[in-house]
JSON list of N, CA and C in Angstrom, two decimals:
[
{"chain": "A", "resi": 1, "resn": "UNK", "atom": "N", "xyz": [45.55, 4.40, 38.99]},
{"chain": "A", "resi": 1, "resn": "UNK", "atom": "CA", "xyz": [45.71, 5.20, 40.19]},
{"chain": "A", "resi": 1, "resn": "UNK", "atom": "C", "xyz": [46.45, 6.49, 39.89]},
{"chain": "A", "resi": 2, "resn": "UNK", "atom": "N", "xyz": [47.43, 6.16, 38.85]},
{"chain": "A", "resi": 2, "resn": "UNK", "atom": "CA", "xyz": [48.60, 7.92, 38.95]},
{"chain": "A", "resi": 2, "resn": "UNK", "atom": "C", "xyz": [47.16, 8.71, 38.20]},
{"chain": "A", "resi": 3, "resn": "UNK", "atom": "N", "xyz": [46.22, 8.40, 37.61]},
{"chain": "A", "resi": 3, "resn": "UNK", "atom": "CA", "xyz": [45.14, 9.30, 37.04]},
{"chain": "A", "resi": 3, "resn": "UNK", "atom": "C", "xyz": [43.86, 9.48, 37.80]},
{"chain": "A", "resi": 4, "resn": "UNK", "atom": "N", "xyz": [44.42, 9.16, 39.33]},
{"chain": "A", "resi": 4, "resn": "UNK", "atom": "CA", "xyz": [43.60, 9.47, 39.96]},
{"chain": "A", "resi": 4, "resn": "UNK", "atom": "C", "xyz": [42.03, 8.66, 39.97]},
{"chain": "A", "resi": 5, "resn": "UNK", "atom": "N", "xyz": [42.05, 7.61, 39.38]},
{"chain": "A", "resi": 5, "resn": "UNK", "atom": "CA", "xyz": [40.51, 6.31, 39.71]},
{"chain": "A", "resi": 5, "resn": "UNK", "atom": "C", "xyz": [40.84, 5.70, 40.45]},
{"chain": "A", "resi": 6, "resn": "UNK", "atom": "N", "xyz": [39.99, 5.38, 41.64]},
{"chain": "A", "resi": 6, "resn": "UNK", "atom": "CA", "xyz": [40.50, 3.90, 41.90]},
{"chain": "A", "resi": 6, "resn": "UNK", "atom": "C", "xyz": [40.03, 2.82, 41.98]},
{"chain": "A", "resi": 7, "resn": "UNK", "atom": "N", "xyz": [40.81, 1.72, 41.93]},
{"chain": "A", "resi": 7, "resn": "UNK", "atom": "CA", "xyz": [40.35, 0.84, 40.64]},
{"chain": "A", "resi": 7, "resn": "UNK", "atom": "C", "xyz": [39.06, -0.04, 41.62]},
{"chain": "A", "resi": 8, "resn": "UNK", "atom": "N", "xyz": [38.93, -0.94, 41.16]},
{"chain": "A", "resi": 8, "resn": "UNK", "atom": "CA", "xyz": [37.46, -1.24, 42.09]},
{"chain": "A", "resi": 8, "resn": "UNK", "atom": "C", "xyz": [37.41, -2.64, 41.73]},
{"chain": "A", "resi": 9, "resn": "UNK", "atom": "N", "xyz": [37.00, -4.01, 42.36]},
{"chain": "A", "resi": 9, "resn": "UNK", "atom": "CA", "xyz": [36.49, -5.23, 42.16]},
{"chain": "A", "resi": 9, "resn": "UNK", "atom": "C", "xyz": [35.51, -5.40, 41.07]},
{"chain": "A", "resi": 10, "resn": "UNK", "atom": "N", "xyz": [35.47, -6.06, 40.02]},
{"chain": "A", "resi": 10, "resn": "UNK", "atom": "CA", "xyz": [34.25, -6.29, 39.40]},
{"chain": "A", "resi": 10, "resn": "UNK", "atom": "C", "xyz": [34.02, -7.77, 39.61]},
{"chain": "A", "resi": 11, "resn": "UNK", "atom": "N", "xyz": [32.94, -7.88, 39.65]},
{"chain": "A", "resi": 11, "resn": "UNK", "atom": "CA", "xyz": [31.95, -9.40, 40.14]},
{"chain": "A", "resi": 11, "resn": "UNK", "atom": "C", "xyz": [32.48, -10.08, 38.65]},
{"chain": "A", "resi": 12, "resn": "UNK", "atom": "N", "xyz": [33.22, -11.62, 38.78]},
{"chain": "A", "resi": 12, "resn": "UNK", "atom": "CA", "xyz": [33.18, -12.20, 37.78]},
{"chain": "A", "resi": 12, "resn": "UNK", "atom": "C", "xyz": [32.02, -13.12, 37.34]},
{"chain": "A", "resi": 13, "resn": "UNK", "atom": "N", "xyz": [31.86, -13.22, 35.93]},
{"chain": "A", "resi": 13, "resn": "UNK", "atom": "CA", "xyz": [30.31, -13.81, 35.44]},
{"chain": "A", "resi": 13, "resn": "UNK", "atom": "C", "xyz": [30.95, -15.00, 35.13]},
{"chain": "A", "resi": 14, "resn": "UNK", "atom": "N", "xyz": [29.92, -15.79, 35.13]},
{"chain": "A", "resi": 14, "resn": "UNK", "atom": "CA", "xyz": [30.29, -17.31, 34.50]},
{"chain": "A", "resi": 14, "resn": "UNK", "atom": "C", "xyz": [30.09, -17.06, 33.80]},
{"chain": "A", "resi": 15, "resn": "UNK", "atom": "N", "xyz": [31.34, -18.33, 33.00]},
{"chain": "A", "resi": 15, "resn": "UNK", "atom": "CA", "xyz": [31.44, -18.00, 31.08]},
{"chain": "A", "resi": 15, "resn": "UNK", "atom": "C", "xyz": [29.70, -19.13, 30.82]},
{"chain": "A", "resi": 16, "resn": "UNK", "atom": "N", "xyz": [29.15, -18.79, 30.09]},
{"chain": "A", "resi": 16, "resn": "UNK", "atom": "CA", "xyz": [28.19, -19.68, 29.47]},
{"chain": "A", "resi": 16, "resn": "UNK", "atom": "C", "xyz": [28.74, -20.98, 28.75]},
{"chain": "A", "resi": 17, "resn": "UNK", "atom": "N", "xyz": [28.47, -22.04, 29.04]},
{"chain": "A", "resi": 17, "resn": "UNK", "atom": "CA", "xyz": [29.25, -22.79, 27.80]},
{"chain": "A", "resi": 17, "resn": "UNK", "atom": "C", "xyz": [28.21, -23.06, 26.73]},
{"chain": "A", "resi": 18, "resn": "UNK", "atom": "N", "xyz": [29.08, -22.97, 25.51]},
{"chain": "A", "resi": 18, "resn": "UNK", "atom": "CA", "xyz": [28.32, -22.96, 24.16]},
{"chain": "A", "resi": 18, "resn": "UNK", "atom": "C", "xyz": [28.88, -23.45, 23.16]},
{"chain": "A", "resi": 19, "resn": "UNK", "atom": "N", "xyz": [28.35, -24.06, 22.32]},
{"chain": "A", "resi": 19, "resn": "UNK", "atom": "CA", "xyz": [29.45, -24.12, 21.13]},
{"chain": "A", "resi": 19, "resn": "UNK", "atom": "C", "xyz": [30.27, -23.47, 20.46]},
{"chain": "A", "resi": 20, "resn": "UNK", "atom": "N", "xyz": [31.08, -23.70, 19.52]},
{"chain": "A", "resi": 20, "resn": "UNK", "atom": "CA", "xyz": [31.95, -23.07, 18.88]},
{"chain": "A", "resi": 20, "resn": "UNK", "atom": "C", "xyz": [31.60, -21.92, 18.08]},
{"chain": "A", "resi": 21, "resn": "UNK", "atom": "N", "xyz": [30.61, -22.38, 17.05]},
{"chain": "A", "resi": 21, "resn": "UNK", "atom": "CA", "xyz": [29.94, -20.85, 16.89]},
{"chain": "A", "resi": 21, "resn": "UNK", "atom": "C", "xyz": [29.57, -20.24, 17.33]},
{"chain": "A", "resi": 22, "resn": "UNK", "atom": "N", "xyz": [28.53, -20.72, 18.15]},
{"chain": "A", "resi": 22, "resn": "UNK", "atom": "CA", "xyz": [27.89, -19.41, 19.25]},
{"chain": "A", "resi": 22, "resn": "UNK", "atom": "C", "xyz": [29.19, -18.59, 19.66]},
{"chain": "A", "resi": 23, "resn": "UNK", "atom": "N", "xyz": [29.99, -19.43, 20.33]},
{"chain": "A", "resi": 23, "resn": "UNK", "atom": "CA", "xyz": [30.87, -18.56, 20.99]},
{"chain": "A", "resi": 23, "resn": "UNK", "atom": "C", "xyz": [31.74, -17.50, 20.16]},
{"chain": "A", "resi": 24, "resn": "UNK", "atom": "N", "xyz": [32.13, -17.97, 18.96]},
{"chain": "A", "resi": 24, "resn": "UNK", "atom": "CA", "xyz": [32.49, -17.14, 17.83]},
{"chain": "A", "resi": 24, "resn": "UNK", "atom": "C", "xyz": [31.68, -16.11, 17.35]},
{"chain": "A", "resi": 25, "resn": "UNK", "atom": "N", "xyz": [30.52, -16.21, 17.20]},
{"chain": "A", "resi": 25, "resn": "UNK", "atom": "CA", "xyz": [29.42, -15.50, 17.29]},
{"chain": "A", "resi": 25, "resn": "UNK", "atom": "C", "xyz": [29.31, -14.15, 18.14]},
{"chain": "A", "resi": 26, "resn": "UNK", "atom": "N", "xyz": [29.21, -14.47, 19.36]},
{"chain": "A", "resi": 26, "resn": "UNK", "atom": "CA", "xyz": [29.26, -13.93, 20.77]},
{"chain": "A", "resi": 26, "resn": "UNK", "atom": "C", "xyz": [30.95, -12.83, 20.65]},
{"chain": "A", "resi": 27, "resn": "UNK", "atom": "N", "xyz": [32.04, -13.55, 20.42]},
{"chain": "A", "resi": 27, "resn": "UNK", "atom": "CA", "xyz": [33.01, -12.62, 20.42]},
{"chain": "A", "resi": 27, "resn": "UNK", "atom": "C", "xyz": [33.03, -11.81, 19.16]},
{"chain": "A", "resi": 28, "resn": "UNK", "atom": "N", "xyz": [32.97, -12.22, 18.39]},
{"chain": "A", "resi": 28, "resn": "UNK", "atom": "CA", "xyz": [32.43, -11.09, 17.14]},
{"chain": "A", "resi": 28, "resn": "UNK", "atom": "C", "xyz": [32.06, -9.73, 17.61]},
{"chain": "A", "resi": 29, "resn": "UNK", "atom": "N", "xyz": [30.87, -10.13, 18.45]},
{"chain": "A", "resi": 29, "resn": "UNK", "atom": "CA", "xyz": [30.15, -9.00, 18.54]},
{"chain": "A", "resi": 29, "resn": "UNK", "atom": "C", "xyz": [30.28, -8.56, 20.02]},
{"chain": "A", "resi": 30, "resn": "UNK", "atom": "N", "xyz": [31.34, -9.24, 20.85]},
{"chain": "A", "resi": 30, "resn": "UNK", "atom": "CA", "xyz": [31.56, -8.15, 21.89]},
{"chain": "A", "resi": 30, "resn": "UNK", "atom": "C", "xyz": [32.93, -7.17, 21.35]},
{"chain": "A", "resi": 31, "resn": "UNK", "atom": "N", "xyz": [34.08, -7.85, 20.69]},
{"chain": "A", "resi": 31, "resn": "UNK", "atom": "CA", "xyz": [34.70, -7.49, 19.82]},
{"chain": "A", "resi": 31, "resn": "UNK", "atom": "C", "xyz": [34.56, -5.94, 19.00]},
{"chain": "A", "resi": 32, "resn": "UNK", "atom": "N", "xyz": [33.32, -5.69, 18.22]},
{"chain": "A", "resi": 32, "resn": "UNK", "atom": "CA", "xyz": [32.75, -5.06, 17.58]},
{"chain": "A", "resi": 32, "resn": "UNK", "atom": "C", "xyz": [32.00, -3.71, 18.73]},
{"chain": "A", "resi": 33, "resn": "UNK", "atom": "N", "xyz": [31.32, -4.09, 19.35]},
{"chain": "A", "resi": 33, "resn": "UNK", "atom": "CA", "xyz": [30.87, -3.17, 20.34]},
{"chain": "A", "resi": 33, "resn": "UNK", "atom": "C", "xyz": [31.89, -2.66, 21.10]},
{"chain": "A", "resi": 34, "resn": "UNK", "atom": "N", "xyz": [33.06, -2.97, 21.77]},
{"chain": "A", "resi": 34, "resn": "UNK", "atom": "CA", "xyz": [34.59, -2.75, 22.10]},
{"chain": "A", "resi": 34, "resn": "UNK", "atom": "C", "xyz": [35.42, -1.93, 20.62]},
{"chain": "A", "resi": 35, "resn": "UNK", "atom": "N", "xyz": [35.18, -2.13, 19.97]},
{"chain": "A", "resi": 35, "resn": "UNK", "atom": "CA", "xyz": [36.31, -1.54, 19.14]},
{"chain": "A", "resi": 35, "resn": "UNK", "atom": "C", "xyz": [35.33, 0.31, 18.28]},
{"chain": "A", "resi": 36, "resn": "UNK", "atom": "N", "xyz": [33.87, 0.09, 18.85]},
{"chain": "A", "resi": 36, "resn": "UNK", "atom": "CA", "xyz": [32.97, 0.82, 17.98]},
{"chain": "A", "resi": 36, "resn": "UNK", "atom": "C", "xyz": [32.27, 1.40, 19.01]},
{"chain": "A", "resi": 37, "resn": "UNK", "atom": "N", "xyz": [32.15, 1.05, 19.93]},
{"chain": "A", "resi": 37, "resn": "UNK", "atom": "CA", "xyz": [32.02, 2.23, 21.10]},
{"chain": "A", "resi": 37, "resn": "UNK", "atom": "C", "xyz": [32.28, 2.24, 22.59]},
{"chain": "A", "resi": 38, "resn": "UNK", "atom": "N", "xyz": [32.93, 1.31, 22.98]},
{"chain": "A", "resi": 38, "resn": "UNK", "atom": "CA", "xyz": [33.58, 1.52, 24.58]},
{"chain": "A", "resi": 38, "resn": "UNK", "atom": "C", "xyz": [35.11, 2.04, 24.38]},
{"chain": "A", "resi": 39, "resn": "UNK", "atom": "N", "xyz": [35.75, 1.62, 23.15]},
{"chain": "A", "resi": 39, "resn": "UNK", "atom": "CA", "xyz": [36.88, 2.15, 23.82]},
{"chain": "A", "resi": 39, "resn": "UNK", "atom": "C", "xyz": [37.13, 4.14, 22.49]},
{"chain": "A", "resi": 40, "resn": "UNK", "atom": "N", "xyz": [36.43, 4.42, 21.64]},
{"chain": "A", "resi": 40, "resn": "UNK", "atom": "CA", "xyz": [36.03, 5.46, 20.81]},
{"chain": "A", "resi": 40, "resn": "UNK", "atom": "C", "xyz": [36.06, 6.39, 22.37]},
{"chain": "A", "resi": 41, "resn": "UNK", "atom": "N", "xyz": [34.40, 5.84, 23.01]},
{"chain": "A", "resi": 41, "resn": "UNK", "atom": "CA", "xyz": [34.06, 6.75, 24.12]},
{"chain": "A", "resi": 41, "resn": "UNK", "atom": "C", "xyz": [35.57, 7.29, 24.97]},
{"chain": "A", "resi": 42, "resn": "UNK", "atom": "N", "xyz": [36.25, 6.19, 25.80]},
{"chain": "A", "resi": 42, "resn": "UNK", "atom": "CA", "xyz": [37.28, 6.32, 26.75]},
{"chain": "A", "resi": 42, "resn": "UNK", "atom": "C", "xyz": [38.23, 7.38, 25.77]},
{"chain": "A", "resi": 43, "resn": "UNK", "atom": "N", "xyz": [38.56, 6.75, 24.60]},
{"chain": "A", "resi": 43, "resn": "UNK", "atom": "CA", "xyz": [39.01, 7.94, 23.81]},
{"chain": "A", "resi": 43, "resn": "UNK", "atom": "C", "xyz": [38.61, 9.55, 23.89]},
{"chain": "A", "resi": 44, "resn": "UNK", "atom": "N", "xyz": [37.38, 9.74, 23.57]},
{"chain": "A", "resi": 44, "resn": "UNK", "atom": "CA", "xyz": [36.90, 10.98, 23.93]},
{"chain": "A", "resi": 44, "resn": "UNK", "atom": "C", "xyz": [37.53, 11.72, 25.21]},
{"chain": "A", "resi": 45, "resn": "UNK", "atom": "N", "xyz": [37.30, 11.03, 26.19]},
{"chain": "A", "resi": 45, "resn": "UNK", "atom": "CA", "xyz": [37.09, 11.12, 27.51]},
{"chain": "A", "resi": 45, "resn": "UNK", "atom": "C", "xyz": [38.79, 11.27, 28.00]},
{"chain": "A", "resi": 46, "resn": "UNK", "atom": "N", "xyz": [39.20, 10.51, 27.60]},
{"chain": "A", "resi": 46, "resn": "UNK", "atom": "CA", "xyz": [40.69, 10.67, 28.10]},
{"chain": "A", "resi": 46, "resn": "UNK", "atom": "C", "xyz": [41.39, 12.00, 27.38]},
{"chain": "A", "resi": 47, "resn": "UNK", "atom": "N", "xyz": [40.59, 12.56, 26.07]},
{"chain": "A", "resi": 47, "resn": "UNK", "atom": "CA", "xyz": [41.02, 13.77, 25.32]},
{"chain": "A", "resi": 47, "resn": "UNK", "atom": "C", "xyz": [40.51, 14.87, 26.28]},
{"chain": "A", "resi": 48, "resn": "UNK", "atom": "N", "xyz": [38.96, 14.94, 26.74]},
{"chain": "A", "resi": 48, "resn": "UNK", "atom": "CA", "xyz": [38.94, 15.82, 27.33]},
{"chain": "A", "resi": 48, "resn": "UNK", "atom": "C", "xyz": [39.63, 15.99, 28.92]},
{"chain": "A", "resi": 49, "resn": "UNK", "atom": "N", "xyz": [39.41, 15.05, 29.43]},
{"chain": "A", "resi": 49, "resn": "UNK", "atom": "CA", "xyz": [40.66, 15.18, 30.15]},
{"chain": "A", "resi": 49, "resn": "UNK", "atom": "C", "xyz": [42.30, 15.62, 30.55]},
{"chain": "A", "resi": 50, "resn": "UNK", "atom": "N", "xyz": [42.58, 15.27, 29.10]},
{"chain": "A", "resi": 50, "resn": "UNK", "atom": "CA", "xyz": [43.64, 16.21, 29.43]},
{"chain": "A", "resi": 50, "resn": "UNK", "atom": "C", "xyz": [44.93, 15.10, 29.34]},
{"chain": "A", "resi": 51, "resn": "UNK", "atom": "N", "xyz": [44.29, 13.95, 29.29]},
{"chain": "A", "resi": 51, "resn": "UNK", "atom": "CA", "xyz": [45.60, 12.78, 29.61]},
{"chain": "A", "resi": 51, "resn": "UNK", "atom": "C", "xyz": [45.82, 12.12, 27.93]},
{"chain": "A", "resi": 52, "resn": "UNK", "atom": "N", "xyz": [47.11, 12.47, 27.35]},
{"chain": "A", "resi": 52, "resn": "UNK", "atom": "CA", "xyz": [47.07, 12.04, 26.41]},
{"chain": "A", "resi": 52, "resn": "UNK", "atom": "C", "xyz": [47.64, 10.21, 26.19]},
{"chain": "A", "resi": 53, "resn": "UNK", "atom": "N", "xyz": [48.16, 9.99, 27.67]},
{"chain": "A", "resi": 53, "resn": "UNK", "atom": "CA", "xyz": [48.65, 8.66, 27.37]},
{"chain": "A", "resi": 53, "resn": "UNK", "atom": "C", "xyz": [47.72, 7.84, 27.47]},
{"chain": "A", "resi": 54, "resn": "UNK", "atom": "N", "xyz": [46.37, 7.67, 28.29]},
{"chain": "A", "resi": 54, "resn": "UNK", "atom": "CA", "xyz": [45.20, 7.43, 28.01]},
{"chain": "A", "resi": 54, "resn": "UNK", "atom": "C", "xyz": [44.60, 7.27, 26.75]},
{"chain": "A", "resi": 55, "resn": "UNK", "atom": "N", "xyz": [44.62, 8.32, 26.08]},
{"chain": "A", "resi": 55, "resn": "UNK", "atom": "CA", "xyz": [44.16, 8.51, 24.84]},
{"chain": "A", "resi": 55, "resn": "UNK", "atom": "C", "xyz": [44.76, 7.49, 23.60]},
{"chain": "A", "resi": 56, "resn": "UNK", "atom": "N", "xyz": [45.77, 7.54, 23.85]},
{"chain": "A", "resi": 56, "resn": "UNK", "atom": "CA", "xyz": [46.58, 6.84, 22.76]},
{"chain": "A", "resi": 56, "resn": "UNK", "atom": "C", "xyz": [46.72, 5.33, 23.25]},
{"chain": "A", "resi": 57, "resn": "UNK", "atom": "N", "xyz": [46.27, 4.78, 24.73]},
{"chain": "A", "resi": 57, "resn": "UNK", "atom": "CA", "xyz": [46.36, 3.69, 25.25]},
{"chain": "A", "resi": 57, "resn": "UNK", "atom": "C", "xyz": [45.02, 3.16, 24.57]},
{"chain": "A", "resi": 58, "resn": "UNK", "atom": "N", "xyz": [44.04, 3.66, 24.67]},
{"chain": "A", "resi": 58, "resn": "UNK", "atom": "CA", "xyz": [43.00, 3.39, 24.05]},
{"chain": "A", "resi": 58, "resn": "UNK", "atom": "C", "xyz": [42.53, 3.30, 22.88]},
{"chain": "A", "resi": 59, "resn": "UNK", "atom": "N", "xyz": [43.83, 4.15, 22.11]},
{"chain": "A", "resi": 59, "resn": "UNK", "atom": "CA", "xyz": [43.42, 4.06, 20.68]},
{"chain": "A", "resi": 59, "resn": "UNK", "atom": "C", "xyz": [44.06, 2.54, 20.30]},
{"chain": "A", "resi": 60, "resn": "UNK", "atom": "N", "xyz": [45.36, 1.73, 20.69]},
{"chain": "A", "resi": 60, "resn": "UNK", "atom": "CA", "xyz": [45.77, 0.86, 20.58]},
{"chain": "A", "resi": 60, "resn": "UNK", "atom": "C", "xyz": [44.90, 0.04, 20.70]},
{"chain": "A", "resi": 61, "resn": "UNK", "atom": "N", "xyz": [43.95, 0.07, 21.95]},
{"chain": "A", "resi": 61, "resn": "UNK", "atom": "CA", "xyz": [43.10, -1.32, 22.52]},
{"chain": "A", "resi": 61, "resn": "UNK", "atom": "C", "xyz": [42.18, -1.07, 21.17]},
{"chain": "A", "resi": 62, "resn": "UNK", "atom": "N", "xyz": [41.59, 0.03, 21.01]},
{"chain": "A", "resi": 62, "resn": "UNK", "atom": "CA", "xyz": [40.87, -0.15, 20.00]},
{"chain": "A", "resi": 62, "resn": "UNK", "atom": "C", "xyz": [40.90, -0.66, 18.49]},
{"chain": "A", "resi": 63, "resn": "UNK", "atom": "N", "xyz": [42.40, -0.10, 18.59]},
{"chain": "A", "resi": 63, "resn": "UNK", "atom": "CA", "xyz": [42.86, -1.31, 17.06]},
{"chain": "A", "resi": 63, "resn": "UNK", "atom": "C", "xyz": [42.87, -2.76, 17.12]},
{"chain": "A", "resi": 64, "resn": "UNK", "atom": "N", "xyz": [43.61, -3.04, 18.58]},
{"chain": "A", "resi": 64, "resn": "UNK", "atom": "CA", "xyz": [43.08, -4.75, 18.69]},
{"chain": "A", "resi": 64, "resn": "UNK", "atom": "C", "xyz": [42.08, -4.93, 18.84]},
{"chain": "A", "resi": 65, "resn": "UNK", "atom": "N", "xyz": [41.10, -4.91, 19.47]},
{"chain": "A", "resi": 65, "resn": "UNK", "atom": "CA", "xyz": [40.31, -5.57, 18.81]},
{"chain": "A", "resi": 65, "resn": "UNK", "atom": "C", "xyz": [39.12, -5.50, 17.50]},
{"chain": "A", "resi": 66, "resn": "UNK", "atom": "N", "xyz": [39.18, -4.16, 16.96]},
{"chain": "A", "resi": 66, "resn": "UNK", "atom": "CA", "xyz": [39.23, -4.32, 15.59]},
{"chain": "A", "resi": 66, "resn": "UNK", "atom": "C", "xyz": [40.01, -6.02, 14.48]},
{"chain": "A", "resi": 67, "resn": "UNK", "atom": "N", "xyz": [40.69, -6.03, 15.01]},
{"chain": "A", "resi": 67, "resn": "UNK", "atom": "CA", "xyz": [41.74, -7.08, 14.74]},
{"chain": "A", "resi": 67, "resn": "UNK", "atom": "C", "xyz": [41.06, -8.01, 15.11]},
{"chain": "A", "resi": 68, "resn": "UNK", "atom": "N", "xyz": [40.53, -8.61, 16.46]},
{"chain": "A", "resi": 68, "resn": "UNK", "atom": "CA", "xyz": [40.39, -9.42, 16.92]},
{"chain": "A", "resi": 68, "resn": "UNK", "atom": "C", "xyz": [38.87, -10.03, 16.41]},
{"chain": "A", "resi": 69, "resn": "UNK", "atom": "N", "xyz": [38.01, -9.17, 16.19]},
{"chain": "A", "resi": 69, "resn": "UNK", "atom": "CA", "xyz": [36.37, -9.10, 15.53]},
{"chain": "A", "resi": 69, "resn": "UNK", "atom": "C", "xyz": [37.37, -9.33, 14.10]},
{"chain": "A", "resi": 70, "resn": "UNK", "atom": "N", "xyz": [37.89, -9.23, 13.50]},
{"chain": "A", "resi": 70, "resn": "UNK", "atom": "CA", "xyz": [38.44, -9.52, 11.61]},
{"chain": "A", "resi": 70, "resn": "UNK", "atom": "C", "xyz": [39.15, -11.01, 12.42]},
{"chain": "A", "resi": 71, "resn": "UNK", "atom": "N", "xyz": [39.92, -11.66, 13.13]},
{"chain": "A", "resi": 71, "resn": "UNK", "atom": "CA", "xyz": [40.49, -12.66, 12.99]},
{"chain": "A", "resi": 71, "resn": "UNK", "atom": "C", "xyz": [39.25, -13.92, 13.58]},
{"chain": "A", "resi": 72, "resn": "UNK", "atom": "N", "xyz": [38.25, -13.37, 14.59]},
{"chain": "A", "resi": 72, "resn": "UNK", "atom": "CA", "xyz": [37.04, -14.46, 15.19]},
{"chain": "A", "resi": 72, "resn": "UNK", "atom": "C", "xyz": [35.92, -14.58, 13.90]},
{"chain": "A", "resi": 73, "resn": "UNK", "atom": "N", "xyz": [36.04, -13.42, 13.38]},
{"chain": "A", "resi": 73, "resn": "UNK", "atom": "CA", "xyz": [34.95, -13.84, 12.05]},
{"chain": "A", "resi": 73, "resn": "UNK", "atom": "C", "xyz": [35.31, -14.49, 10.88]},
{"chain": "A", "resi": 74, "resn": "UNK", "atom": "N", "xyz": [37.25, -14.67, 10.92]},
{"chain": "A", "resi": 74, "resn": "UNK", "atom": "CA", "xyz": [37.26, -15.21, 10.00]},
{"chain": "A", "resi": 74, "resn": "UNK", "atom": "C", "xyz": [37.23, -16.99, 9.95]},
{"chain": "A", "resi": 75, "resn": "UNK", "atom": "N", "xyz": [37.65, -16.72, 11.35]},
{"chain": "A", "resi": 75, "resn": "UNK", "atom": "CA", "xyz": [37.32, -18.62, 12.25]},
{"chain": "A", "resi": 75, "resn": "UNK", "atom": "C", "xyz": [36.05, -18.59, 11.87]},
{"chain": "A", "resi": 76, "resn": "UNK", "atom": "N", "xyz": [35.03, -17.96, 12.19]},
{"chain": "A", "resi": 76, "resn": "UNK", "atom": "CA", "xyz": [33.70, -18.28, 12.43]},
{"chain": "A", "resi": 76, "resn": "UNK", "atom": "C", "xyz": [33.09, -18.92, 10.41]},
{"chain": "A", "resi": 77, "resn": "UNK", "atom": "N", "xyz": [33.90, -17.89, 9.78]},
{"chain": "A", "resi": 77, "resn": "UNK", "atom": "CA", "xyz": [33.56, -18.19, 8.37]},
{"chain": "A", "resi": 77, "resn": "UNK", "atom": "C", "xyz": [33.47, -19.23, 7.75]},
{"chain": "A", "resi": 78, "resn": "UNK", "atom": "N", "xyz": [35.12, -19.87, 8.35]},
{"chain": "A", "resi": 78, "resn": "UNK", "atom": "CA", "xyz": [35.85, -20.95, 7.74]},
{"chain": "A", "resi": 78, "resn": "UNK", "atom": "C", "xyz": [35.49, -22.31, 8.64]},
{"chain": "A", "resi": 79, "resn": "UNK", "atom": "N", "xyz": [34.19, -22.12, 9.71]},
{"chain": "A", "resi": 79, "resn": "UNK", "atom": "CA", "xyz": [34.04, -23.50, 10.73]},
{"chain": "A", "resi": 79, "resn": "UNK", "atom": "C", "xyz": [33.50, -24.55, 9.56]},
{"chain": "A", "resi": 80, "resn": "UNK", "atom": "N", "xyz": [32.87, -24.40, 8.46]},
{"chain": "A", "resi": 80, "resn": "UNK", "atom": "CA", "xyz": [32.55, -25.36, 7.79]},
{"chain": "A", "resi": 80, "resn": "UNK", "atom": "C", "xyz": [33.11, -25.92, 6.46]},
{"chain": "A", "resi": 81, "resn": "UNK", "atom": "N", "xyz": [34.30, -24.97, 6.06]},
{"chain": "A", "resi": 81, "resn": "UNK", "atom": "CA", "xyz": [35.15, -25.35, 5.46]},
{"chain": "A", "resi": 81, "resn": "UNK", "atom": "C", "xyz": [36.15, -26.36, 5.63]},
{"chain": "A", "resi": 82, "resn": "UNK", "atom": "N", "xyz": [36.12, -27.32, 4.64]},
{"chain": "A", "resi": 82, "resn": "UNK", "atom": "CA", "xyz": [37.33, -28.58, 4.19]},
{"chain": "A", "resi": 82, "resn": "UNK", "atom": "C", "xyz": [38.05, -28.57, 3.41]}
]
């Protein structure tokens, strides 16, 4: 709101249930699409804007989950390891 959006309801989805990989699978790669172009873009966007705490809020989110796609793939690696 102090940046002037306001914020809005989003419809929640049911989680699918799936197995463990799939689902490891699945976060991988929302993970990956989040760290490689939704939050890059907001980056942009909050530069041209003009708002730098934006900018740098987003660069953080974008390091986690960078992080988070390297720590689900490494579960996903190790599901068949003993």
């Amino acid at each position: 709101r102090a940046l002037g959006a306001k914020p809005e309801r989003l419809p929640a989805e049911r989680p699918k249930v799936q197995g463990t990989r799939d689902n490891l699978k699945e976060s991988v790669a929302k993970e990956r699409e989040q760290s490689g172009v939704t939050y890059p873009e907001s980056m942009r966007r909050a530069h041209h804007a003009g708002v730098p705490a934006a900018e740098r809020a987003f660069h953080y989110a974008l390091h986690s989950e960078k992080e988070h796609a390297r720590l689900f793939q490494a579960a996903l690696d190790n599901l068949d390891v003993e």
